[in-house]
PDB file of C-alpha atoms in Angstrom:
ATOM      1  CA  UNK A  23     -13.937 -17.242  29.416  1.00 97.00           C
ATOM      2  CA  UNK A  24     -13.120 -19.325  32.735  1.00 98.00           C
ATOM      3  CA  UNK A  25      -9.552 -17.605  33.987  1.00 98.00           C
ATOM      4  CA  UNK A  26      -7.367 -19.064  36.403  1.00 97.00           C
ATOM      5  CA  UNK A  27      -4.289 -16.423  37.428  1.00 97.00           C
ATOM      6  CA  UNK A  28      -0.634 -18.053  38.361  1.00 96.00           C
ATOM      7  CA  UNK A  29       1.759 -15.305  38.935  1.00 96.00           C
ATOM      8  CA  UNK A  30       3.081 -15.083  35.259  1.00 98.00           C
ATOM      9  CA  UNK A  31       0.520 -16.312  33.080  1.00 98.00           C
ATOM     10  CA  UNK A  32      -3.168 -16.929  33.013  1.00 98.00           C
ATOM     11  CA  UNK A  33      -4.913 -20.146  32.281  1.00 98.00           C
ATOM     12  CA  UNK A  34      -7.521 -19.911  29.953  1.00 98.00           C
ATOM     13  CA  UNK A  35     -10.440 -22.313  29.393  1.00 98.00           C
ATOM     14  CA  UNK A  36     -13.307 -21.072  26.685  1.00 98.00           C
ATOM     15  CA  UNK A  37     -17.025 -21.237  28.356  1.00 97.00           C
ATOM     16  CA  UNK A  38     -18.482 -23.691  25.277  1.00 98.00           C
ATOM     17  CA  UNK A  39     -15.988 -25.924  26.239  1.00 98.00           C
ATOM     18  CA  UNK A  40     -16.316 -26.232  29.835  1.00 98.00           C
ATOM     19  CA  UNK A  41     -20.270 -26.854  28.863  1.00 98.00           C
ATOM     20  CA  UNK A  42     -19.210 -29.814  26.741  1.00 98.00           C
ATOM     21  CA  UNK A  43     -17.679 -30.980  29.578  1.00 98.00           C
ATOM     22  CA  UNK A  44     -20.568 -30.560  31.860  1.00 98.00           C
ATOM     23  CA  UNK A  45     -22.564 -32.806  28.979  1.00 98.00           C
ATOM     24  CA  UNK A  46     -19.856 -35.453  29.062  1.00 98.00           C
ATOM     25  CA  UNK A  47     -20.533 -36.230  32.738  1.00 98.00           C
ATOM     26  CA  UNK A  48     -24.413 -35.880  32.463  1.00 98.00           C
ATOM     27  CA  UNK A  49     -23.923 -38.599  29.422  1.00 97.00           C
ATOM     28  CA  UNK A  50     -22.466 -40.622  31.913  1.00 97.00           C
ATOM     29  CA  UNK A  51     -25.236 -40.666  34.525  1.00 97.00           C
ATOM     30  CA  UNK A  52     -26.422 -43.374  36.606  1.00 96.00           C
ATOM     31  CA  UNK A  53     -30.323 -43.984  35.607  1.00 95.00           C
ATOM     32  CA  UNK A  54     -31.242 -43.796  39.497  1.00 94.00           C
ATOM     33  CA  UNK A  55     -30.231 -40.390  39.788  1.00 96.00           C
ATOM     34  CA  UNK A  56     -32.907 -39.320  36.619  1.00 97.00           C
ATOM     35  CA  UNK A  57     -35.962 -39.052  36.586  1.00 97.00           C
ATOM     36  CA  UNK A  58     -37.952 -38.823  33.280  1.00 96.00           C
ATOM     37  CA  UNK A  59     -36.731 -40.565  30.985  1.00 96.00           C
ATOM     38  CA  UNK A  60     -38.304 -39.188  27.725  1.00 95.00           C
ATOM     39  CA  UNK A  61     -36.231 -35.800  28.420  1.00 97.00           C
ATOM     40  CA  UNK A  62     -33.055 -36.962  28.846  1.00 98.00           C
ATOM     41  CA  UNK A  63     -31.833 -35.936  25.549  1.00 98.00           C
ATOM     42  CA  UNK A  64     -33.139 -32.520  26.292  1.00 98.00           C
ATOM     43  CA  UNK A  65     -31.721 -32.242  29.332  1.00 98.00           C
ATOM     44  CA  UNK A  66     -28.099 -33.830  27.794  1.00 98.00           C
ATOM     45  CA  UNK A  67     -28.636 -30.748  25.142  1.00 98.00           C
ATOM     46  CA  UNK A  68     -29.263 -28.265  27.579  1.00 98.00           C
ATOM     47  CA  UNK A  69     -26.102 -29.369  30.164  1.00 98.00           C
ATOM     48  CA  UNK A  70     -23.921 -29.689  27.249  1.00 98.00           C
ATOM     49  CA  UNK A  71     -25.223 -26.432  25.274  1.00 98.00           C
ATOM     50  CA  UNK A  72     -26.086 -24.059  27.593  1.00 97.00           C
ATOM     51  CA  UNK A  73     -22.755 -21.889  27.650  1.00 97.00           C
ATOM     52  CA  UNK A  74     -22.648 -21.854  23.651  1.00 97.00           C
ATOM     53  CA  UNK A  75     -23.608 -18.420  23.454  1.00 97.00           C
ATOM     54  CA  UNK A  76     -19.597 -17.559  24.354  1.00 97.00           C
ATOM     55  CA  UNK A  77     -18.585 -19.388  21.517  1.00 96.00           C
ATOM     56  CA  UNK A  78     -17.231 -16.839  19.422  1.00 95.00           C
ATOM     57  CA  UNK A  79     -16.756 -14.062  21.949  1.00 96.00           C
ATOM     58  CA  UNK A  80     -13.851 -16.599  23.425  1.00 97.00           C
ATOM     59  CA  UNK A  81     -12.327 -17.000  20.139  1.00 96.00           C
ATOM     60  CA  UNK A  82     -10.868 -13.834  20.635  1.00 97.00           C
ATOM     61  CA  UNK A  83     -11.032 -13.126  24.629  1.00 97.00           C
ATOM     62  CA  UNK A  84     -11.397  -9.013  25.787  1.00 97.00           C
ATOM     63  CA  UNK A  85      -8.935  -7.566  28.264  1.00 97.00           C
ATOM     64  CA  UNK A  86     -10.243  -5.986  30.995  1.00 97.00           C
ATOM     65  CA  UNK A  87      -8.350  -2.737  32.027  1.00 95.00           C
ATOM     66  CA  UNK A  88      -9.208  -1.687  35.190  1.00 95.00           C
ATOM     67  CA  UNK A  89      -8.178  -5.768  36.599  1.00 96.00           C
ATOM     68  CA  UNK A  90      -5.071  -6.089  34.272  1.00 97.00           C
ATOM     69  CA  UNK A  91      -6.439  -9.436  33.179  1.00 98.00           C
ATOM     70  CA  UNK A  92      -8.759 -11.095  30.692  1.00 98.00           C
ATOM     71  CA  UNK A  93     -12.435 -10.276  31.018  1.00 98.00           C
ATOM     72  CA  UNK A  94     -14.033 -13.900  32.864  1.00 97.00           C
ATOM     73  CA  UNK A  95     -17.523 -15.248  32.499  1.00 95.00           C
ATOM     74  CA  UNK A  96     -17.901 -13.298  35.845  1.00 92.00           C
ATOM     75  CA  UNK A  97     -16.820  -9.952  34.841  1.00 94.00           C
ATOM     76  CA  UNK A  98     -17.867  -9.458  31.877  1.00 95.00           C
ATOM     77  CA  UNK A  99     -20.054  -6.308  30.655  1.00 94.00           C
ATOM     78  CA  UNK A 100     -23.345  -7.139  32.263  1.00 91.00           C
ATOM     79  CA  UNK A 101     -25.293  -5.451  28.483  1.00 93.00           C
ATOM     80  CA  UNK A 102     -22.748  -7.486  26.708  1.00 94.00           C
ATOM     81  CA  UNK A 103     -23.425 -11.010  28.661  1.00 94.00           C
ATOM     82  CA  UNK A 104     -27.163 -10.621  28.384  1.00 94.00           C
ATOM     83  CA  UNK A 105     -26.811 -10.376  24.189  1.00 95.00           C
ATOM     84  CA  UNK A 106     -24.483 -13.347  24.450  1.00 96.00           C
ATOM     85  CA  UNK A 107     -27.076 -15.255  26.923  1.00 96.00           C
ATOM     86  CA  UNK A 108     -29.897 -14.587  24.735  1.00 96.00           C
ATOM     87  CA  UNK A 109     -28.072 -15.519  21.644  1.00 96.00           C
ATOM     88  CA  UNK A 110     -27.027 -18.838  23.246  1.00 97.00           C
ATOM     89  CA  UNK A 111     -31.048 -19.862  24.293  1.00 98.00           C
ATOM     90  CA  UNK A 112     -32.079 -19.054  20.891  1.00 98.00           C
ATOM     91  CA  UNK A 113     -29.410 -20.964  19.211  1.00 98.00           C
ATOM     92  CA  UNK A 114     -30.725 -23.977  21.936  1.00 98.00           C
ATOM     93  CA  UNK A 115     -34.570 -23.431  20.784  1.00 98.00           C
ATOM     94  CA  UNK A 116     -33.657 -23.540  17.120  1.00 97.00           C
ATOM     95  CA  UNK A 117     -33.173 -27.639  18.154  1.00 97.00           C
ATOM     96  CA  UNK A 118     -34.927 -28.154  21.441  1.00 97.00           C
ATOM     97  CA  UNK A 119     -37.472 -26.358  23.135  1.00 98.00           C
ATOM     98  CA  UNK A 120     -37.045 -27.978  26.448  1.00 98.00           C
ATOM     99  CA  UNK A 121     -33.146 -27.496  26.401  1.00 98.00           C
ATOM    100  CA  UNK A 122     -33.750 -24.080  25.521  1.00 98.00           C
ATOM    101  CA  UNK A 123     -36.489 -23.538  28.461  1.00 98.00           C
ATOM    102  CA  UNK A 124     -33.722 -25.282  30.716  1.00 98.00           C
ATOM    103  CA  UNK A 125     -31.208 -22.968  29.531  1.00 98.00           C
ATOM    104  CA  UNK A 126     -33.333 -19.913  29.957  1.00 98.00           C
ATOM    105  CA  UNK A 127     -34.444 -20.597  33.664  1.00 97.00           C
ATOM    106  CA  UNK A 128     -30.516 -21.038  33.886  1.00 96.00           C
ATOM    107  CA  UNK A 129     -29.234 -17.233  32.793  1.00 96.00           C
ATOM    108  CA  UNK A 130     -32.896 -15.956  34.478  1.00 96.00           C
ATOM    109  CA  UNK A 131     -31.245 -16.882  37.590  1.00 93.00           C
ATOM    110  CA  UNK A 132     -27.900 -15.251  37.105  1.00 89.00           C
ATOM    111  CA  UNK A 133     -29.615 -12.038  36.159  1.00 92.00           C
ATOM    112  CA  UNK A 134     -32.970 -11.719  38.310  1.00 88.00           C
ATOM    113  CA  UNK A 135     -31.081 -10.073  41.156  1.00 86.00           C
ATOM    114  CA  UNK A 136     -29.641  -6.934  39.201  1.00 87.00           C
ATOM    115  CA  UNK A 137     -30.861  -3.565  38.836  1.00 88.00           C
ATOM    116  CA  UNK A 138     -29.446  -2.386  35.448  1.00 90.00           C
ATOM    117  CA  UNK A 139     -31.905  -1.814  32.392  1.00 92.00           C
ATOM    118  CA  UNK A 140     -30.282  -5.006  30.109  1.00 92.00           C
ATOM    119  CA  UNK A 141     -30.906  -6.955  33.097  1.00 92.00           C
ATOM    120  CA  UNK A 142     -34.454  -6.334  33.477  1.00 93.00           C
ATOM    121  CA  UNK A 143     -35.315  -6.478  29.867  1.00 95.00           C
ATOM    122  CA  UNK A 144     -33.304  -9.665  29.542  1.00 94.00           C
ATOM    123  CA  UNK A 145     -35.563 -10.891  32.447  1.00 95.00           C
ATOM    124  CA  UNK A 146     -39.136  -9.524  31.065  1.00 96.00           C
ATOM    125  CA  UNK A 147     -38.274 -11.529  27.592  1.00 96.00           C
ATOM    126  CA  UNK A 148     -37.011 -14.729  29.089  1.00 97.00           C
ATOM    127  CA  UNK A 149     -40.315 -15.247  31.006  1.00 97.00           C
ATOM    128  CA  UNK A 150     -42.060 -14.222  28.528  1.00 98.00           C
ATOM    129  CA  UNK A 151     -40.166 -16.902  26.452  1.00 97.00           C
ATOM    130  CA  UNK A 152     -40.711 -19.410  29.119  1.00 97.00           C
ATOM    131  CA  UNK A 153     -44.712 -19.110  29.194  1.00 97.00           C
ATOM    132  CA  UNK A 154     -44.650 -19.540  25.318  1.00 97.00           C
ATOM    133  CA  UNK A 155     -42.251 -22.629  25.117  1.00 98.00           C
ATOM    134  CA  UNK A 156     -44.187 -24.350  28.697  1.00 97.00           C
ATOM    135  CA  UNK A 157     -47.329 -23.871  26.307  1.00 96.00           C
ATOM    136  CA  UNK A 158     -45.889 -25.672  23.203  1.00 95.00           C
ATOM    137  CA  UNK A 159     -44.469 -28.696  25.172  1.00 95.00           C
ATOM    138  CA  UNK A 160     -46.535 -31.575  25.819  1.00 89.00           C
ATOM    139  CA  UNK A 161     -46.571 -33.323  29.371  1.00 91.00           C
ATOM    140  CA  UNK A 162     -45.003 -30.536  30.929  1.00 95.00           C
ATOM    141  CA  UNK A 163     -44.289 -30.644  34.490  1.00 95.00           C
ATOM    142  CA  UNK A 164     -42.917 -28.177  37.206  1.00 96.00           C
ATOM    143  CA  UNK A 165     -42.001 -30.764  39.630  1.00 96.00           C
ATOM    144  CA  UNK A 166     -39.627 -32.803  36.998  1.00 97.00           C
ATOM    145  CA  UNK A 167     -38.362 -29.528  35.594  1.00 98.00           C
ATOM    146  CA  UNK A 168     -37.206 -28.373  38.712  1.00 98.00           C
ATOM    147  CA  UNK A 169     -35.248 -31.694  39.159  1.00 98.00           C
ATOM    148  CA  UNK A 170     -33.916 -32.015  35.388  1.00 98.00           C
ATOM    149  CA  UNK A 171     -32.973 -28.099  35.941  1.00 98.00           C
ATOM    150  CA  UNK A 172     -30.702 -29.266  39.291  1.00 98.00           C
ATOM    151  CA  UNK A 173     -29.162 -31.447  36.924  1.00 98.00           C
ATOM    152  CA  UNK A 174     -27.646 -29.192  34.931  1.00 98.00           C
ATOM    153  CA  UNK A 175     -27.245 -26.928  38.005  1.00 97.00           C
ATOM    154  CA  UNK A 176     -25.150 -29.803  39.589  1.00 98.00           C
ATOM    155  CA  UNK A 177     -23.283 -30.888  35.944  1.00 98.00           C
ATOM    156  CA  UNK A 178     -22.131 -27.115  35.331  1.00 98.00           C
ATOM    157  CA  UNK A 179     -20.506 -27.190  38.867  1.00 97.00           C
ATOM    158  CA  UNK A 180     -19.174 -29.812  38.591  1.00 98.00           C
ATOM    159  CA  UNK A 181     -17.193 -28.528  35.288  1.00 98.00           C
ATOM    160  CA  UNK A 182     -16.461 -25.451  36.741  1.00 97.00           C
ATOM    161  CA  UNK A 183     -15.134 -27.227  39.938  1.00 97.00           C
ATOM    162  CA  UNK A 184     -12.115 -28.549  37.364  1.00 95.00           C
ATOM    163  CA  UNK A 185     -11.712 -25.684  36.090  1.00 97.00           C
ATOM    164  CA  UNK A 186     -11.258 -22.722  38.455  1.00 97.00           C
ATOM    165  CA  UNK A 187      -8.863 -25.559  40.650  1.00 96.00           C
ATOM    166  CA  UNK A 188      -5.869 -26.001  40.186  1.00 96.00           C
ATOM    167  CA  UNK A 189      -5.082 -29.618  39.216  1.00 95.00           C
ATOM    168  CA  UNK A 190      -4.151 -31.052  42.701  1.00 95.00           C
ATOM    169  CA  UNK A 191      -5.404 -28.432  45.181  1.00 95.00           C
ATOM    170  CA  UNK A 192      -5.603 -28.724  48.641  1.00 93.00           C
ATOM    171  CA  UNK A 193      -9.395 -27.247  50.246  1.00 90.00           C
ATOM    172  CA  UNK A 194      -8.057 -24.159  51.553  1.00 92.00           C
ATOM    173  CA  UNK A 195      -6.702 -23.253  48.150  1.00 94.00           C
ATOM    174  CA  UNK A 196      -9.569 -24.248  46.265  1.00 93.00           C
ATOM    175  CA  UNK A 197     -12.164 -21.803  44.645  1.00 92.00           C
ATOM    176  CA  UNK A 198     -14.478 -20.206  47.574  1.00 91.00           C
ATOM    177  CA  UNK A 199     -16.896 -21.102  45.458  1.00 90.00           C
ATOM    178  CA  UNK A 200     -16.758 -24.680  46.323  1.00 92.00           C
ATOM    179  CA  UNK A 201     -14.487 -25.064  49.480  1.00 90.00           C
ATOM    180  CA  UNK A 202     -17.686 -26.039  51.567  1.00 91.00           C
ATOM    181  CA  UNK A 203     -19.259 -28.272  48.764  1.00 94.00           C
ATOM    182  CA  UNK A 204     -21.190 -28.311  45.734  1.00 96.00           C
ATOM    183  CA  UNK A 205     -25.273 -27.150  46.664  1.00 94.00           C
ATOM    184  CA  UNK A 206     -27.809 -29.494  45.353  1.00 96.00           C
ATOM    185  CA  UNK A 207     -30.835 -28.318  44.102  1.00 95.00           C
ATOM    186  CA  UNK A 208     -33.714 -29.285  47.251  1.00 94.00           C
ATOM    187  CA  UNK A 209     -35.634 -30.469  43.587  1.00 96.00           C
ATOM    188  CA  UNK A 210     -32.869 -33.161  43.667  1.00 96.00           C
ATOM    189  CA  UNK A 211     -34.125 -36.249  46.107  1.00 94.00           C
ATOM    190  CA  UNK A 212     -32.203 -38.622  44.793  1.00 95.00           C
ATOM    191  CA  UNK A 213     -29.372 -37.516  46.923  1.00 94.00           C
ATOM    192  CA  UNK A 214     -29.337 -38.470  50.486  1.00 88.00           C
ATOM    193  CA  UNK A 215     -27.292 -34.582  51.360  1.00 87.00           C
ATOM    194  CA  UNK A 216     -28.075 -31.010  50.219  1.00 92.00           C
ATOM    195  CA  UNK A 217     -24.139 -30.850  49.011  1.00 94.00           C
ATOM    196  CA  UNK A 218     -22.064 -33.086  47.200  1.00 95.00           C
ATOM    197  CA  UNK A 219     -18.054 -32.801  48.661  1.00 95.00           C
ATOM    198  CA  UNK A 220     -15.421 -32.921  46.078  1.00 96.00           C
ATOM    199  CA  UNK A 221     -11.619 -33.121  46.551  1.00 95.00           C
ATOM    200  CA  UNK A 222      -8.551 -33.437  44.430  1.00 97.00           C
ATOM    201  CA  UNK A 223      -6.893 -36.623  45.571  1.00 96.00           C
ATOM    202  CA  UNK A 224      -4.128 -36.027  42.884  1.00 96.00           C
ATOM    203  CA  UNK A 225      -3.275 -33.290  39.815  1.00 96.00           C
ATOM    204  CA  UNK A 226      -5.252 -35.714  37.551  1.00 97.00           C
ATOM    205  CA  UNK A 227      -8.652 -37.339  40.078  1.00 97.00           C
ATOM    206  CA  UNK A 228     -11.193 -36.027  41.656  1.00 98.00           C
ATOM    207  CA  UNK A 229     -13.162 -37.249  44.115  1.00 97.00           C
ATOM    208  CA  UNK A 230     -16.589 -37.468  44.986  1.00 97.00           C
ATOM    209  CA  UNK A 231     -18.569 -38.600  48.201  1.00 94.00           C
ATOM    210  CA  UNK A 232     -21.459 -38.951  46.163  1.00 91.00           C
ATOM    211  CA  UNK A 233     -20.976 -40.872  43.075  1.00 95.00           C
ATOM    212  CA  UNK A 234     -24.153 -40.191  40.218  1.00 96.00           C
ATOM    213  CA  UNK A 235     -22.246 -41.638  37.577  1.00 97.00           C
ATOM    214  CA  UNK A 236     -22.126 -44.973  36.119  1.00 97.00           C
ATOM    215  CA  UNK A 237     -18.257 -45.973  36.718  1.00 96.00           C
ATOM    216  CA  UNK A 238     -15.480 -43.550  37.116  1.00 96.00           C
ATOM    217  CA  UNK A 239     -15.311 -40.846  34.424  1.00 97.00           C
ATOM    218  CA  UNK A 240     -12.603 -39.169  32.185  1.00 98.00           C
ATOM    219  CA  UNK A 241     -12.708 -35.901  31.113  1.00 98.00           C
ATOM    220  CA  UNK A 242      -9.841 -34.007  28.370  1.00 98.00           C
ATOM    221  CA  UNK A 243      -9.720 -30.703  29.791  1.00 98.00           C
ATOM    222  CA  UNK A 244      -8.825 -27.882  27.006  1.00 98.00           C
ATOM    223  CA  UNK A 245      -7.039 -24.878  28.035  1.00 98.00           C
ATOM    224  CA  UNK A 246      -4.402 -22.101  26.893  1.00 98.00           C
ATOM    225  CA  UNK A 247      -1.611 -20.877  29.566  1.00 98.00           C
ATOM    226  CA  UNK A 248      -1.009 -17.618  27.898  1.00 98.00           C
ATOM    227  CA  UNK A 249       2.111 -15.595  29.368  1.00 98.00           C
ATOM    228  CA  UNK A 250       1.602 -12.061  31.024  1.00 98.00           C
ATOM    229  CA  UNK A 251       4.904 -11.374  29.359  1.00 98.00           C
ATOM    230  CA  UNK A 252       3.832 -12.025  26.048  1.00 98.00           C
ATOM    231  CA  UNK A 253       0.476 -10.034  26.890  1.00 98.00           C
ATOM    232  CA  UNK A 254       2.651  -7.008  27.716  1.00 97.00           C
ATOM    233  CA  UNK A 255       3.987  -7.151  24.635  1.00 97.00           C
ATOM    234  CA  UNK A 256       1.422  -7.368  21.927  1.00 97.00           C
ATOM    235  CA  UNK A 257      -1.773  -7.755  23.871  1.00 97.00           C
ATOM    236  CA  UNK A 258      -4.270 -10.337  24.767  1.00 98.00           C
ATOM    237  CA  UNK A 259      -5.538 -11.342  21.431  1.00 98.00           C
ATOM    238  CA  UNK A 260      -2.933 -11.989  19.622  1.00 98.00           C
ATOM    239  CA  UNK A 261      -1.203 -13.623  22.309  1.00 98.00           C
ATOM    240  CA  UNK A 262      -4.069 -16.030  22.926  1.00 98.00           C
ATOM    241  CA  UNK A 263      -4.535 -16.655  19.728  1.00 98.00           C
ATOM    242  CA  UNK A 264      -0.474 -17.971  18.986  1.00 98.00           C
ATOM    243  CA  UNK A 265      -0.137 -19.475  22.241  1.00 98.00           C
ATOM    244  CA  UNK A 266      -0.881 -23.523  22.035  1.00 98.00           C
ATOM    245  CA  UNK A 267      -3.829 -25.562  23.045  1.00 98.00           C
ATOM    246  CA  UNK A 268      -3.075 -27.523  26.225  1.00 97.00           C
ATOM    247  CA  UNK A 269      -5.380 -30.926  27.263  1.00 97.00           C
ATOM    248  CA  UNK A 270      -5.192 -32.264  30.734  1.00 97.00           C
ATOM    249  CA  UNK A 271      -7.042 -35.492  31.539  1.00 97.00           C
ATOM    250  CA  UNK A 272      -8.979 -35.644  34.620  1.00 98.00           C
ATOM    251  CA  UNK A 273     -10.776 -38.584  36.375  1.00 98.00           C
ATOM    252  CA  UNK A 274     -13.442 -38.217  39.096  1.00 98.00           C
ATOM    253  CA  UNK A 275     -13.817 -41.502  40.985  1.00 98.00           C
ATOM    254  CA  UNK A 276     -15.963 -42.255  43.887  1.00 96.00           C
ATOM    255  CA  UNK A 277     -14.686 -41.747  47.680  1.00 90.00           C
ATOM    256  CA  UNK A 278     -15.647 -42.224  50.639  1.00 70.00           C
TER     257      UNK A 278
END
């Protein structure tokens, strides 16, 4: 779950749907900033699939205690995420073994870094996932993997930039996650700078310095604004689950 806190309520955004998001841009990509063209379907699968492991765990979203608020994406049980990580790749591979070695390379990198038991074994059976899918695809490279694996890189920011914002922001009270840019991949030379700047000219556009998209894009973004109130009074899940689906439209336009 993707959680934005306001001082009364908590916007709520479910991880499979922030992915979709991610796929709608890369759908919308200009062909001079690909390369390969007989992945790009993979690739599409991978950017827009790669979070569907969540699907089910956001249906009905876990409180965490010691925060007072809803468990995110980034909090979440590190044994629990690496069972809903794995899930999600297999569910991937059971269509396309590219998307799925995309996707895998994707949650290796989140969990490489951590000490804990799940982590390692997630780690150990990812590889060894990776060495048997690289051996059953044909005209495998590193090079163009790399650059089709900034892609989604740079296509899940870019989701995630609209969602942890608040519609209109100004930079200071964006996301630290993105107040000095959006990183892209070195594997990415189509792009003439190592970030990508992105700023909310109003509640509903988004601007880019860097444009890789075809014309100017629009986006429904799907979210819940769930009362604390209501939390307080007969918890998270049932609250979620009778509070209203919200859609906000969002353009990102070129800028200069």
């Amino acid at each position: 779950m993707i959680v934005r806190e306001r001082m009364n309520e908590f916007v709520m955004i479910e991880q499979d749907h922030h992915a979709g998001i991610s796929g709608e841009i890369f759908s919308c990509w200009k062909d001079g900033f690909f390369k390969g063209e007989k992945w790009r379907e993979s690739v599409l699968h991978a950017v827009t699939k790669h979070d569907c492991g969540w699907r089910m765990v956001d249906r009905q979203p876990f409180w965490n205690d010691q925060k007072q608020a809803p468990y995110t994406f980034m909090d979440f049980p590190s044994p629990a995420k690496t069972l809903i990580y794995n899930s999600g790749i297999d569910e991937v591979e059971r269509r396309d073994r590219y998307a799925a070695l995309l996707c895998s390379e994707h949650y290796v990198r989140f969990k490489q870094e951590e000490e804990s038991p799940e982590a390692k074994q997630f780690v150990q059976f990812e590889k060894a996932r990776q060495q048997r899918l690289i051996k059953s695809i044909s005209d495998f490279g590193r090079s163009l993997f790399a650059f089709h694996y900034g892609l989604l890189q740079l296509c899940d920011n870019l989701s995630l930039y609209l969602c942890l914002n608040e519609p209109g922001a100004k930079k200071e009270e964006e996301s630290p996650f993105f107040q000095n840019g959006i990183p892209l991949s070195g594997a990415l030379d189509v792009f003439s700078k190592k970030k990508m700047h992105a700023r909310w000219i109003d509640r509903h556009t988004i601007g880019l310095d860097e444009f890789p998209l075809k014309q100017p894009v629009t986006v429904n973004l799907k979210q819940k604004t769930v009362s604390k109130e209501l939390i307080s009074k007969q918890g998270l899940i049932p609250s979620y689950l009778e509070t209203p689906e919200e859609t906000v439209e969002i353009h990102l336009v070129p800028y200069i």
